[in-house]
mmCIF file of N, CA, C and O in Angstrom:
data_model
loop_
_atom_site.group_PDB
_atom_site.id
_atom_site.type_symbol
_atom_site.label_atom_id
_atom_site.label_comp_id
_atom_site.label_asym_id
_atom_site.label_seq_id
_atom_site.Cartn_x
_atom_site.Cartn_y
_atom_site.Cartn_z
ATOM 1 N N UNK A 260 -0.902 -53.187 43.737
ATOM 2 C CA UNK A 260 -2.728 -53.388 43.787
ATOM 3 C C UNK A 260 -3.435 -54.397 43.031
ATOM 4 O O UNK A 260 -3.112 -54.164 41.824
ATOM 5 N N UNK A 261 -4.114 -55.527 43.712
ATOM 6 C CA UNK A 261 -5.398 -55.889 42.626
ATOM 7 C C UNK A 261 -6.409 -55.571 43.717
ATOM 8 O O UNK A 261 -6.697 -55.584 44.518
ATOM 9 N N UNK A 262 -7.557 -55.450 42.897
ATOM 10 C CA UNK A 262 -8.898 -55.503 43.560
ATOM 11 C C UNK A 262 -9.561 -56.652 43.535
ATOM 12 O O UNK A 262 -9.175 -57.757 42.345
ATOM 13 N N UNK A 263 -10.920 -57.364 44.139
ATOM 14 C CA UNK A 263 -11.225 -57.753 44.241
ATOM 15 C C UNK A 263 -12.235 -58.666 42.792
ATOM 16 O O UNK A 263 -11.854 -59.571 42.384
ATOM 17 N N UNK A 264 -12.455 -57.447 42.083
ATOM 18 C CA UNK A 264 -12.719 -57.484 40.792
ATOM 19 C C UNK A 264 -11.932 -58.099 39.519
ATOM 20 O O UNK A 264 -11.925 -59.081 39.035
ATOM 21 N N UNK A 265 -10.619 -57.358 39.893
ATOM 22 C CA UNK A 265 -9.603 -58.016 39.099
ATOM 23 C C UNK A 265 -9.243 -59.586 39.444
ATOM 24 O O UNK A 265 -9.039 -60.083 38.232
ATOM 25 N N UNK A 266 -9.106 -59.774 40.701
ATOM 26 C CA UNK A 266 -9.382 -61.192 41.228
ATOM 27 C C UNK A 266 -10.224 -62.109 40.413
ATOM 28 O O UNK A 266 -9.368 -62.904 39.921
ATOM 29 N N UNK A 267 -11.502 -61.640 40.370
ATOM 30 C CA UNK A 267 -12.294 -62.618 39.954
ATOM 31 C C UNK A 267 -12.211 -62.946 38.201
ATOM 32 O O UNK A 267 -12.373 -63.586 38.257
ATOM 33 N N UNK A 268 -12.181 -61.171 37.504
ATOM 34 C CA UNK A 268 -11.767 -61.860 36.028
ATOM 35 C C UNK A 268 -10.909 -62.330 35.384
ATOM 36 O O UNK A 268 -10.725 -62.820 34.508
ATOM 37 N N UNK A 269 -9.251 -62.246 36.557
ATOM 38 C CA UNK A 269 -8.477 -63.132 36.086
ATOM 39 C C UNK A 269 -8.521 -64.745 35.986
ATOM 40 O O UNK A 269 -8.010 -65.634 35.646
ATOM 41 N N UNK A 270 -9.346 -65.232 37.638
ATOM 42 C CA UNK A 270 -9.887 -66.452 37.689
ATOM 43 C C UNK A 270 -10.803 -66.712 36.231
ATOM 44 O O UNK A 270 -10.851 -67.931 35.685
ATOM 45 N N UNK A 271 -11.737 -65.624 35.808
ATOM 46 C CA UNK A 271 -12.881 -66.077 34.377
ATOM 47 C C UNK A 271 -11.525 -66.436 33.320
ATOM 48 O O UNK A 271 -11.952 -67.317 32.733
ATOM 49 N N UNK A 272 -10.864 -65.237 33.252
ATOM 50 C CA UNK A 272 -9.831 -65.323 31.777
ATOM 51 C C UNK A 272 -9.029 -66.908 32.000
ATOM 52 O O UNK A 272 -8.717 -67.456 30.850
ATOM 53 N N UNK A 273 -8.602 -67.074 33.270
ATOM 54 C CA UNK A 273 -7.931 -68.336 33.047
ATOM 55 C C UNK A 273 -8.896 -69.414 33.237
ATOM 56 O O UNK A 273 -8.738 -70.764 33.247
ATOM 57 N N UNK A 274 -9.958 -69.579 33.196
ATOM 58 C CA UNK A 274 -10.958 -70.455 33.965
ATOM 59 C C UNK A 274 -10.864 -71.577 34.797
ATOM 60 O O UNK A 274 -10.447 -72.663 34.589
ATOM 61 N N UNK A 275 -10.416 -70.729 36.182
ATOM 62 C CA UNK A 275 -10.132 -71.602 37.011
ATOM 63 C C UNK A 275 -10.754 -70.832 38.134
ATOM 64 O O UNK A 275 -11.513 -69.854 38.260
ATOM 65 N N UNK A 276 -10.977 -72.107 39.263
ATOM 66 C CA UNK A 276 -12.125 -72.221 40.465
ATOM 67 C C UNK A 276 -11.165 -71.501 41.731
ATOM 68 O O UNK A 276 -9.702 -71.261 41.581
ATOM 69 N N UNK A 277 -11.624 -70.860 42.455
ATOM 70 C CA UNK A 277 -10.651 -70.499 43.776
ATOM 71 C C UNK A 277 -10.066 -71.574 44.419
ATOM 72 O O UNK A 277 -8.900 -71.123 44.875
ATOM 73 N N UNK A 278 -10.555 -72.514 44.284
ATOM 74 C CA UNK A 278 -9.628 -74.081 44.481
ATOM 75 C C UNK A 278 -8.060 -74.245 43.847
ATOM 76 O O UNK A 278 -7.146 -73.598 44.706
ATOM 77 N N UNK A 279 -8.217 -73.717 42.526
ATOM 78 C CA UNK A 279 -7.336 -74.150 41.915
ATOM 79 C C UNK A 279 -6.117 -72.688 42.116
ATOM 80 O O UNK A 279 -5.205 -72.649 41.871
ATOM 81 N N UNK A 280 -6.681 -71.296 42.144
ATOM 82 C CA UNK A 280 -6.304 -70.250 42.270
ATOM 83 C C UNK A 280 -5.370 -70.143 43.586
ATOM 84 O O UNK A 280 -4.442 -69.883 43.946
ATOM 85 N N UNK A 281 -6.230 -70.576 44.199
ATOM 86 C CA UNK A 281 -5.152 -71.143 45.917
ATOM 87 C C UNK A 281 -4.325 -72.134 45.744
ATOM 88 O O UNK A 281 -2.732 -71.661 46.148
ATOM 89 N N UNK A 282 -4.350 -72.895 44.955
ATOM 90 C CA UNK A 282 -3.088 -74.240 44.830
ATOM 91 C C UNK A 282 -2.231 -73.237 44.039
ATOM 92 O O UNK A 282 -0.566 -72.978 44.431
ATOM 93 N N UNK A 283 -2.294 -72.373 42.947
ATOM 94 C CA UNK A 283 -1.355 -71.706 41.870
ATOM 95 C C UNK A 283 -0.548 -70.823 42.860
ATOM 96 O O UNK A 283 0.545 -70.985 42.656
ATOM 97 N N UNK A 284 -1.282 -70.163 43.935
ATOM 98 C CA UNK A 284 -0.502 -68.841 44.344
ATOM 99 C C UNK A 284 -0.198 -69.693 46.206
ATOM 100 O O UNK A 284 0.940 -68.881 46.846
ATOM 101 N N UNK A 285 -0.180 -71.016 46.426
ATOM 102 C CA UNK A 285 0.165 -71.505 47.861
ATOM 103 C C UNK A 285 -0.360 -70.645 48.858
ATOM 104 O O UNK A 285 -0.088 -70.783 49.613
ATOM 105 N N UNK A 286 -1.764 -70.463 48.464
ATOM 106 C CA UNK A 286 -2.802 -69.696 49.703
ATOM 107 C C UNK A 286 -3.813 -70.927 49.768
ATOM 108 O O UNK A 286 -3.892 -71.893 48.970
ATOM 109 N N UNK A 287 -4.411 -70.676 51.036
ATOM 110 C CA UNK A 287 -5.827 -71.083 51.475
ATOM 111 C C UNK A 287 -7.054 -70.822 50.462
ATOM 112 O O UNK A 287 -7.446 -69.735 49.795
ATOM 113 N N UNK A 288 -8.190 -72.132 50.483
ATOM 114 C CA UNK A 288 -9.227 -71.063 49.865
ATOM 115 C C UNK A 288 -9.985 -70.073 50.677
ATOM 116 O O UNK A 288 -10.334 -69.083 49.835
ATOM 117 N N UNK A 289 -9.830 -70.720 51.697
ATOM 118 C CA UNK A 289 -10.361 -68.927 52.290
ATOM 119 C C UNK A 289 -10.059 -67.845 52.691
ATOM 120 O O UNK A 289 -10.497 -66.889 52.028
ATOM 121 N N UNK A 290 -8.798 -67.896 52.387
ATOM 122 C CA UNK A 290 -7.704 -66.785 52.206
ATOM 123 C C UNK A 290 -8.767 -65.805 50.585
ATOM 124 O O UNK A 290 -8.618 -65.124 50.387
ATOM 125 N N UNK A 291 -8.313 -67.204 49.168
ATOM 126 C CA UNK A 291 -8.691 -66.135 48.323
ATOM 127 C C UNK A 291 -10.393 -66.049 48.480
ATOM 128 O O UNK A 291 -10.665 -64.373 48.156
ATOM 129 N N UNK A 292 -11.171 -66.508 49.476
ATOM 130 C CA UNK A 292 -12.519 -66.238 49.280
ATOM 131 C C UNK A 292 -12.650 -64.933 49.914
ATOM 132 O O UNK A 292 -13.214 -63.940 49.760
ATOM 133 N N UNK A 293 -11.945 -64.985 51.240
ATOM 134 C CA UNK A 293 -11.758 -63.231 51.832
ATOM 135 C C UNK A 293 -11.125 -62.454 50.955
ATOM 136 O O UNK A 293 -11.925 -61.304 50.903
ATOM 137 N N UNK A 294 -9.836 -62.692 49.965
ATOM 138 C CA UNK A 294 -9.554 -61.765 49.227
ATOM 139 C C UNK A 294 -10.564 -60.744 48.291
ATOM 140 O O UNK A 294 -11.341 -60.092 47.839
ATOM 141 N N UNK A 295 -11.671 -62.121 47.596
ATOM 142 C CA UNK A 295 -12.760 -61.996 46.625
ATOM 143 C C UNK A 295 -13.950 -61.435 47.244
ATOM 144 O O UNK A 295 -14.678 -60.524 46.842
ATOM 145 N N UNK A 296 -14.187 -61.686 48.501
ATOM 146 C CA UNK A 296 -15.130 -60.636 49.181
ATOM 147 C C UNK A 296 -14.964 -59.198 49.831
ATOM 148 O O UNK A 296 -15.631 -58.318 49.989
ATOM 149 N N UNK A 297 -13.827 -58.864 49.487
ATOM 150 C CA UNK A 297 -13.143 -57.381 49.461
ATOM 151 C C UNK A 297 -13.787 -56.077 48.984
ATOM 152 O O UNK A 297 -14.104 -56.618 47.759
ATOM 153 N N UNK A 298 -13.672 -55.101 49.595
ATOM 154 C CA UNK A 298 -14.907 -54.310 48.705
ATOM 155 C C UNK A 298 -13.243 -53.503 47.906
ATOM 156 O O UNK A 298 -12.730 -52.077 48.805
ATOM 157 N N UNK A 299 -12.809 -52.933 46.929
ATOM 158 C CA UNK A 299 -12.305 -52.177 46.205
ATOM 159 C C UNK A 299 -10.873 -53.442 46.360
ATOM 160 O O UNK A 299 -10.961 -54.442 46.086
ATOM 161 N N UNK A 300 -10.045 -52.836 46.814
ATOM 162 C CA UNK A 300 -8.278 -53.002 46.846
ATOM 163 C C UNK A 300 -8.618 -54.450 47.492
ATOM 164 O O UNK A 300 -8.947 -54.117 48.811
ATOM 165 N N UNK A 301 -7.700 -55.188 47.651
ATOM 166 C CA UNK A 301 -7.995 -56.250 48.445
ATOM 167 C C UNK A 301 -6.684 -55.736 49.489
ATOM 168 O O UNK A 301 -5.841 -55.536 49.175
ATOM 169 N N UNK A 302 -7.138 -55.990 51.101
ATOM 170 C CA UNK A 302 -6.437 -55.702 52.011
ATOM 171 C C UNK A 302 -6.072 -57.131 52.494
ATOM 172 O O UNK A 302 -6.983 -58.187 52.582
ATOM 173 N N UNK A 303 -4.603 -57.317 52.695
ATOM 174 C CA UNK A 303 -4.532 -58.628 52.918
ATOM 175 C C UNK A 303 -2.795 -58.700 53.085
ATOM 176 O O UNK A 303 -2.211 -57.230 52.920
ATOM 177 N N UNK A 304 -1.884 -59.262 54.135
ATOM 178 C CA UNK A 304 -0.910 -59.441 54.464
ATOM 179 C C UNK A 304 0.207 -59.295 52.841
ATOM 180 O O UNK A 304 -0.136 -60.157 51.577
ATOM 181 N N UNK A 305 1.139 -58.471 52.697
ATOM 182 C CA UNK A 305 2.185 -58.467 52.181
ATOM 183 C C UNK A 305 2.218 -59.348 50.839
ATOM 184 O O UNK A 305 2.289 -59.526 49.852
ATOM 185 N N UNK A 306 2.939 -60.647 51.819
ATOM 186 C CA UNK A 306 3.529 -61.754 51.377
ATOM 187 C C UNK A 306 2.301 -62.657 50.467
ATOM 188 O O UNK A 306 2.750 -62.971 49.454
ATOM 189 N N UNK A 307 1.190 -62.764 51.248
ATOM 190 C CA UNK A 307 0.171 -62.755 50.421
ATOM 191 C C UNK A 307 -0.675 -62.505 48.691
ATOM 192 O O UNK A 307 -0.710 -63.003 48.302
ATOM 193 N N UNK A 308 -0.306 -61.544 49.161
ATOM 194 C CA UNK A 308 -0.759 -60.370 47.658
ATOM 195 C C UNK A 308 0.012 -60.791 46.786
ATOM 196 O O UNK A 308 -0.059 -60.523 45.733
ATOM 197 N N UNK A 309 1.637 -60.911 47.090
ATOM 198 C CA UNK A 309 2.745 -60.586 46.338
ATOM 199 C C UNK A 309 2.690 -62.699 45.586
ATOM 200 O O UNK A 309 2.627 -62.486 44.997
ATOM 201 N N UNK A 310 2.085 -63.685 46.707
ATOM 202 C CA UNK A 310 2.010 -64.997 45.857
ATOM 203 C C UNK A 310 1.236 -64.736 45.057
ATOM 204 O O UNK A 310 0.811 -65.459 44.339
ATOM 205 N N UNK A 311 -0.134 -64.365 45.291
ATOM 206 C CA UNK A 311 -1.340 -64.145 44.767
ATOM 207 C C UNK A 311 -1.024 -63.177 43.310
ATOM 208 O O UNK A 311 -0.956 -64.235 41.837
ATOM 209 N N UNK A 312 -0.378 -62.508 43.436
ATOM 210 C CA UNK A 312 0.107 -61.464 42.002
ATOM 211 C C UNK A 312 0.855 -62.226 41.134
ATOM 212 O O UNK A 312 0.838 -62.325 39.865
ATOM 213 N N UNK A 313 2.034 -63.088 41.639
ATOM 214 C CA UNK A 313 3.111 -63.676 40.811
ATOM 215 C C UNK A 313 2.162 -64.432 40.425
ATOM 216 O O UNK A 313 2.787 -64.890 39.098
ATOM 217 N N UNK A 314 1.501 -65.456 41.101
ATOM 218 C CA UNK A 314 0.449 -66.440 40.215
ATOM 219 C C UNK A 314 0.092 -66.513 38.863
ATOM 220 O O UNK A 314 -0.030 -66.931 38.436
ATOM 221 N N UNK A 315 -0.762 -65.235 39.439
ATOM 222 C CA UNK A 315 -1.747 -64.745 38.106
ATOM 223 C C UNK A 315 -0.699 -64.281 36.939
ATOM 224 O O UNK A 315 -0.817 -64.904 36.112
ATOM 225 N N UNK A 316 0.548 -63.453 37.374
ATOM 226 C CA UNK A 316 1.242 -63.046 35.748
ATOM 227 C C UNK A 316 1.818 -64.406 35.581
ATOM 228 O O UNK A 316 2.096 -64.192 34.407
ATOM 229 N N UNK A 317 2.715 -65.390 36.494
ATOM 230 C CA UNK A 317 2.814 -66.659 35.782
ATOM 231 C C UNK A 317 1.741 -67.580 34.729
ATOM 232 O O UNK A 317 2.265 -68.045 34.019
ATOM 233 N N UNK A 318 0.508 -67.380 35.129
ATOM 234 C CA UNK A 318 -0.495 -67.972 34.612
ATOM 235 C C UNK A 318 -0.624 -67.266 33.428
ATOM 236 O O UNK A 318 -1.776 -67.505 32.437
ATOM 237 N N UNK A 319 -0.295 -65.846 33.183
ATOM 238 C CA UNK A 319 -0.598 -65.233 32.289
ATOM 239 C C UNK A 319 -1.367 -64.282 31.971
ATOM 240 O O UNK A 319 -1.864 -63.403 30.640
ATOM 241 N N UNK A 320 -1.752 -63.482 33.224
ATOM 242 C CA UNK A 320 -2.812 -62.446 33.475
ATOM 243 C C UNK A 320 -1.310 -61.248 33.666
ATOM 244 O O UNK A 320 -0.485 -61.126 34.389
ATOM 245 N N UNK A 321 -2.016 -60.550 32.800
ATOM 246 C CA UNK A 321 -1.352 -58.829 33.285
ATOM 247 C C UNK A 321 -2.687 -57.936 33.704
ATOM 248 O O UNK A 321 -3.575 -57.963 33.268
ATOM 249 N N UNK A 322 -2.172 -57.600 34.999
ATOM 250 C CA UNK A 322 -2.933 -56.267 35.934
ATOM 251 C C UNK A 322 -2.719 -55.204 35.215
ATOM 252 O O UNK A 322 -1.690 -54.787 35.046
ATOM 253 N N UNK A 323 -4.058 -54.354 34.461
ATOM 254 C CA UNK A 323 -4.035 -52.779 34.123
ATOM 255 C C UNK A 323 -4.061 -52.266 35.448
ATOM 256 O O UNK A 323 -5.609 -51.800 35.876
ATOM 257 N N UNK A 324 -3.579 -51.462 36.089
ATOM 258 C CA UNK A 324 -3.920 -50.284 37.420
ATOM 259 C C UNK A 324 -3.935 -48.986 36.426
ATOM 260 O O UNK A 324 -3.872 -48.699 35.553
ATOM 261 N N UNK A 325 -4.999 -48.627 37.381
ATOM 262 C CA UNK A 325 -5.189 -47.296 36.929
ATOM 263 C C UNK A 325 -3.690 -45.988 36.974
ATOM 264 O O UNK A 325 -2.781 -46.265 37.043
ATOM 265 N N UNK A 326 -4.309 -45.007 35.144
ATOM 266 C CA UNK A 326 -2.804 -44.517 35.122
ATOM 267 C C UNK A 326 -2.213 -44.981 33.753
ATOM 268 O O UNK A 326 -1.423 -44.381 33.542
ATOM 269 N N UNK A 327 -2.480 -46.232 33.816
ATOM 270 C CA UNK A 327 -1.650 -47.004 32.823
ATOM 271 C C UNK A 327 -2.283 -46.322 31.650
ATOM 272 O O UNK A 327 -3.379 -46.606 31.240
ATOM 273 N N UNK A 328 -1.479 -46.598 29.973
ATOM 274 C CA UNK A 328 -2.546 -46.172 28.724
ATOM 275 C C UNK A 328 -3.319 -47.195 28.418
ATOM 276 O O UNK A 328 -2.923 -48.563 28.197
ATOM 277 N N UNK A 329 -4.408 -46.661 27.931
ATOM 278 C CA UNK A 329 -5.617 -47.839 27.589
ATOM 279 C C UNK A 329 -6.401 -46.717 27.269
ATOM 280 O O UNK A 329 -6.662 -45.411 27.522
ATOM 281 N N UNK A 330 -7.350 -47.529 26.083
ATOM 282 C CA UNK A 330 -8.378 -46.500 25.516
ATOM 283 C C UNK A 330 -9.061 -46.365 26.501
ATOM 284 O O UNK A 330 -9.851 -44.560 26.057
ATOM 285 N N UNK A 331 -10.098 -46.622 27.405
ATOM 286 C CA UNK A 331 -10.796 -46.269 28.267
ATOM 287 C C UNK A 331 -10.507 -45.588 29.870
ATOM 288 O O UNK A 331 -11.123 -45.017 30.250
ATOM 289 N N UNK A 332 -9.387 -46.066 30.247
ATOM 290 C CA UNK A 332 -8.826 -45.668 31.480
ATOM 291 C C UNK A 332 -8.861 -46.841 32.457
ATOM 292 O O UNK A 332 -9.649 -47.734 32.298
ATOM 293 N N UNK A 333 -8.745 -46.844 33.815
ATOM 294 C CA UNK A 333 -9.190 -47.609 35.130
ATOM 295 C C UNK A 333 -8.725 -48.869 34.819
ATOM 296 O O UNK A 333 -7.030 -48.700 34.403
ATOM 297 N N UNK A 334 -8.712 -49.790 35.857
ATOM 298 C CA UNK A 334 -8.428 -50.274 35.738
ATOM 299 C C UNK A 334 -8.836 -51.950 35.484
ATOM 300 O O UNK A 334 -9.902 -52.163 34.792
ATOM 301 N N UNK A 335 -8.059 -53.338 35.312
ATOM 302 C CA UNK A 335 -8.806 -54.045 34.481
ATOM 303 C C UNK A 335 -7.843 -55.255 34.619
ATOM 304 O O UNK A 335 -6.492 -55.476 35.198
ATOM 305 N N UNK A 336 -7.671 -56.357 33.448
ATOM 306 C CA UNK A 336 -7.020 -57.930 33.067
ATOM 307 C C UNK A 336 -6.935 -57.643 32.523
ATOM 308 O O UNK A 336 -7.673 -57.402 30.982
ATOM 309 N N UNK A 337 -5.694 -57.929 31.718
ATOM 310 C CA UNK A 337 -5.621 -58.898 30.196
ATOM 311 C C UNK A 337 -4.898 -60.496 30.052
ATOM 312 O O UNK A 337 -3.874 -59.988 30.867
ATOM 313 N N UNK A 338 -5.159 -61.123 29.083
ATOM 314 C CA UNK A 338 -4.390 -62.288 29.241
ATOM 315 C C UNK A 338 -3.498 -62.400 28.432
ATOM 316 O O UNK A 338 -3.559 -61.575 27.065
ATOM 317 N N UNK A 339 -2.213 -62.379 28.917
ATOM 318 C CA UNK A 339 -1.390 -62.158 27.501
ATOM 319 C C UNK A 339 -1.049 -63.203 26.875
ATOM 320 O O UNK A 339 -1.962 -64.451 26.626
ATOM 321 N N UNK A 340 -1.193 -62.663 25.286
ATOM 322 C CA UNK A 340 -0.986 -63.302 23.901
ATOM 323 C C UNK A 340 0.180 -65.032 24.160
ATOM 324 O O UNK A 340 -0.077 -65.912 24.057
ATOM 325 N N UNK A 341 1.163 -64.691 24.475
ATOM 326 C CA UNK A 341 2.166 -65.450 24.833
ATOM 327 C C UNK A 341 3.174 -66.271 26.511
ATOM 328 O O UNK A 341 3.172 -65.038 27.065
ATOM 329 N N UNK A 342 2.476 -67.165 26.927
ATOM 330 C CA UNK A 342 2.345 -67.343 28.134
ATOM 331 C C UNK A 342 3.641 -68.090 28.179
ATOM 332 O O UNK A 342 3.564 -69.505 27.487
ATOM 333 N N UNK A 343 4.373 -67.688 29.075
ATOM 334 C CA UNK A 343 5.524 -68.711 29.367
ATOM 335 C C UNK A 343 5.362 -70.440 29.673
ATOM 336 O O UNK A 343 4.555 -70.221 30.729
ATOM 337 N N UNK A 344 5.373 -71.319 29.233
ATOM 338 C CA UNK A 344 4.857 -72.830 30.159
ATOM 339 C C UNK A 344 6.165 -73.455 30.723
ATOM 340 O O UNK A 344 7.533 -72.868 30.488
ATOM 341 N N UNK A 345 6.207 -74.105 31.690
ATOM 342 C CA UNK A 345 6.820 -75.010 32.402
ATOM 343 C C UNK A 345 7.603 -75.821 31.547
ATOM 344 O O UNK A 345 7.572 -76.198 30.501
ATOM 345 N N UNK A 346 9.210 -75.680 32.149
ATOM 346 C CA UNK A 346 10.514 -75.855 31.047
ATOM 347 C C UNK A 346 9.861 -77.619 30.856
ATOM 348 O O UNK A 346 9.798 -78.097 32.160
ATOM 349 N N UNK A 347 10.025 -78.070 29.705
ATOM 350 C CA UNK A 347 9.985 -80.024 30.223
ATOM 351 C C UNK A 347 10.980 -80.338 30.773
ATOM 352 O O UNK A 347 12.267 -79.599 30.511
ATOM 353 N N UNK A 348 10.936 -81.271 31.692
ATOM 354 C CA UNK A 348 11.792 -81.740 32.210
ATOM 355 C C UNK A 348 12.287 -83.177 31.452
ATOM 356 O O UNK A 348 11.576 -83.855 31.065
ATOM 357 N N UNK A 349 13.925 -82.852 32.014
ATOM 358 C CA UNK A 349 14.350 -83.689 31.115
ATOM 359 C C UNK A 349 14.892 -85.112 32.367
ATOM 360 O O UNK A 349 14.723 -85.217 33.362
ATOM 361 N N UNK A 350 14.708 -86.146 31.912
ATOM 362 C CA UNK A 350 14.792 -87.589 32.349
ATOM 363 C C UNK A 350 16.128 -87.836 33.681
ATOM 364 O O UNK A 350 17.169 -87.001 32.686
ATOM 365 N N UNK A 351 16.250 -88.068 34.420
ATOM 366 C CA UNK A 351 16.953 -88.002 35.257
ATOM 367 C C UNK A 351 18.101 -88.895 34.420
ATOM 368 O O UNK A 351 17.747 -89.846 33.471
ATOM 369 N N UNK A 352 19.578 -88.731 34.667
ATOM 370 C CA UNK A 352 21.283 -89.438 34.012
ATOM 371 C C UNK A 352 20.427 -91.029 34.348
ATOM 372 O O UNK A 352 20.334 -92.001 33.194
ATOM 373 N N UNK A 353 19.955 -91.438 35.634
ATOM 374 C CA UNK A 353 19.771 -93.085 35.990
ATOM 375 C C UNK A 353 18.544 -93.602 35.237
ATOM 376 O O UNK A 353 18.674 -94.976 34.332
ATOM 377 N N UNK A 354 17.700 -92.693 34.856
ATOM 378 C CA UNK A 354 16.400 -92.947 34.174
ATOM 379 C C UNK A 354 16.861 -93.031 32.575
ATOM 380 O O UNK A 354 16.200 -94.272 31.750
ATOM 381 N N UNK A 355 17.543 -92.257 32.208
ATOM 382 C CA UNK A 355 17.750 -91.943 30.850
ATOM 383 C C UNK A 355 18.752 -93.437 30.609
ATOM 384 O O UNK A 355 18.546 -94.425 29.113
ATOM 385 N N UNK A 356 19.450 -93.649 31.203
ATOM 386 C CA UNK A 356 20.866 -95.068 31.035
ATOM 387 C C UNK A 356 19.218 -96.246 31.215
ATOM 388 O O UNK A 356 19.990 -97.315 30.243
ATOM 389 N N UNK A 357 18.653 -96.322 31.971
ATOM 390 C CA UNK A 357 17.512 -97.573 31.641
ATOM 391 C C UNK A 357 16.769 -97.515 30.944
ATOM 392 O O UNK A 357 16.509 -98.831 30.159
ATOM 393 N N UNK A 358 16.342 -96.613 30.054
ATOM 394 C CA UNK A 358 15.609 -96.126 28.652
ATOM 395 C C UNK A 358 17.116 -96.896 27.685
ATOM 396 O O UNK A 358 15.932 -97.564 26.601
ATOM 397 N N UNK A 359 17.882 -96.430 27.676
ATOM 398 C CA UNK A 359 19.283 -96.737 26.561
ATOM 399 C C UNK A 359 18.994 -98.180 26.925
ATOM 400 O O UNK A 359 19.365 -99.357 25.869
ATOM 401 N N UNK A 360 19.535 -98.926 28.013
ATOM 402 C CA UNK A 360 19.853 -100.089 27.896
ATOM 403 C C UNK A 360 18.153 -100.934 27.921
ATOM 404 O O UNK A 360 18.556 -102.226 27.023
ATOM 405 N N UNK A 361 17.262 -100.670 27.923
ATOM 406 C CA UNK A 361 15.664 -101.269 27.293
ATOM 407 C C UNK A 361 15.457 -101.304 26.105
ATOM 408 O O UNK A 361 15.108 -102.562 25.346
ATOM 409 N N UNK A 362 16.421 -100.865 25.292
ATOM 410 C CA UNK A 362 16.117 -100.582 23.911
ATOM 411 C C UNK A 362 17.178 -101.500 23.312
ATOM 412 O O UNK A 362 17.249 -102.679 22.708
#
């Protein structure tokens, strides 16, 4: 579960706008706008929620839900210290051979 406040806070931590959030999650901007306009827990179809949560987690956001140990309790978001980055793509074999020949 994620609340509208958590979504807005996550975007702020990542310094991204609604359009960038939509692109990360593979959703439309109006869907993100509706999610942020929700009162409390976001109500959306399961697929959209899973895409959103997965995209935020991949970007380094940790959602903190009620009941999770914390100093003050309650919901929140946190930016993880170590965020997995996309692997560096290796050039295709044909491109690598062309580079070798050019040298």
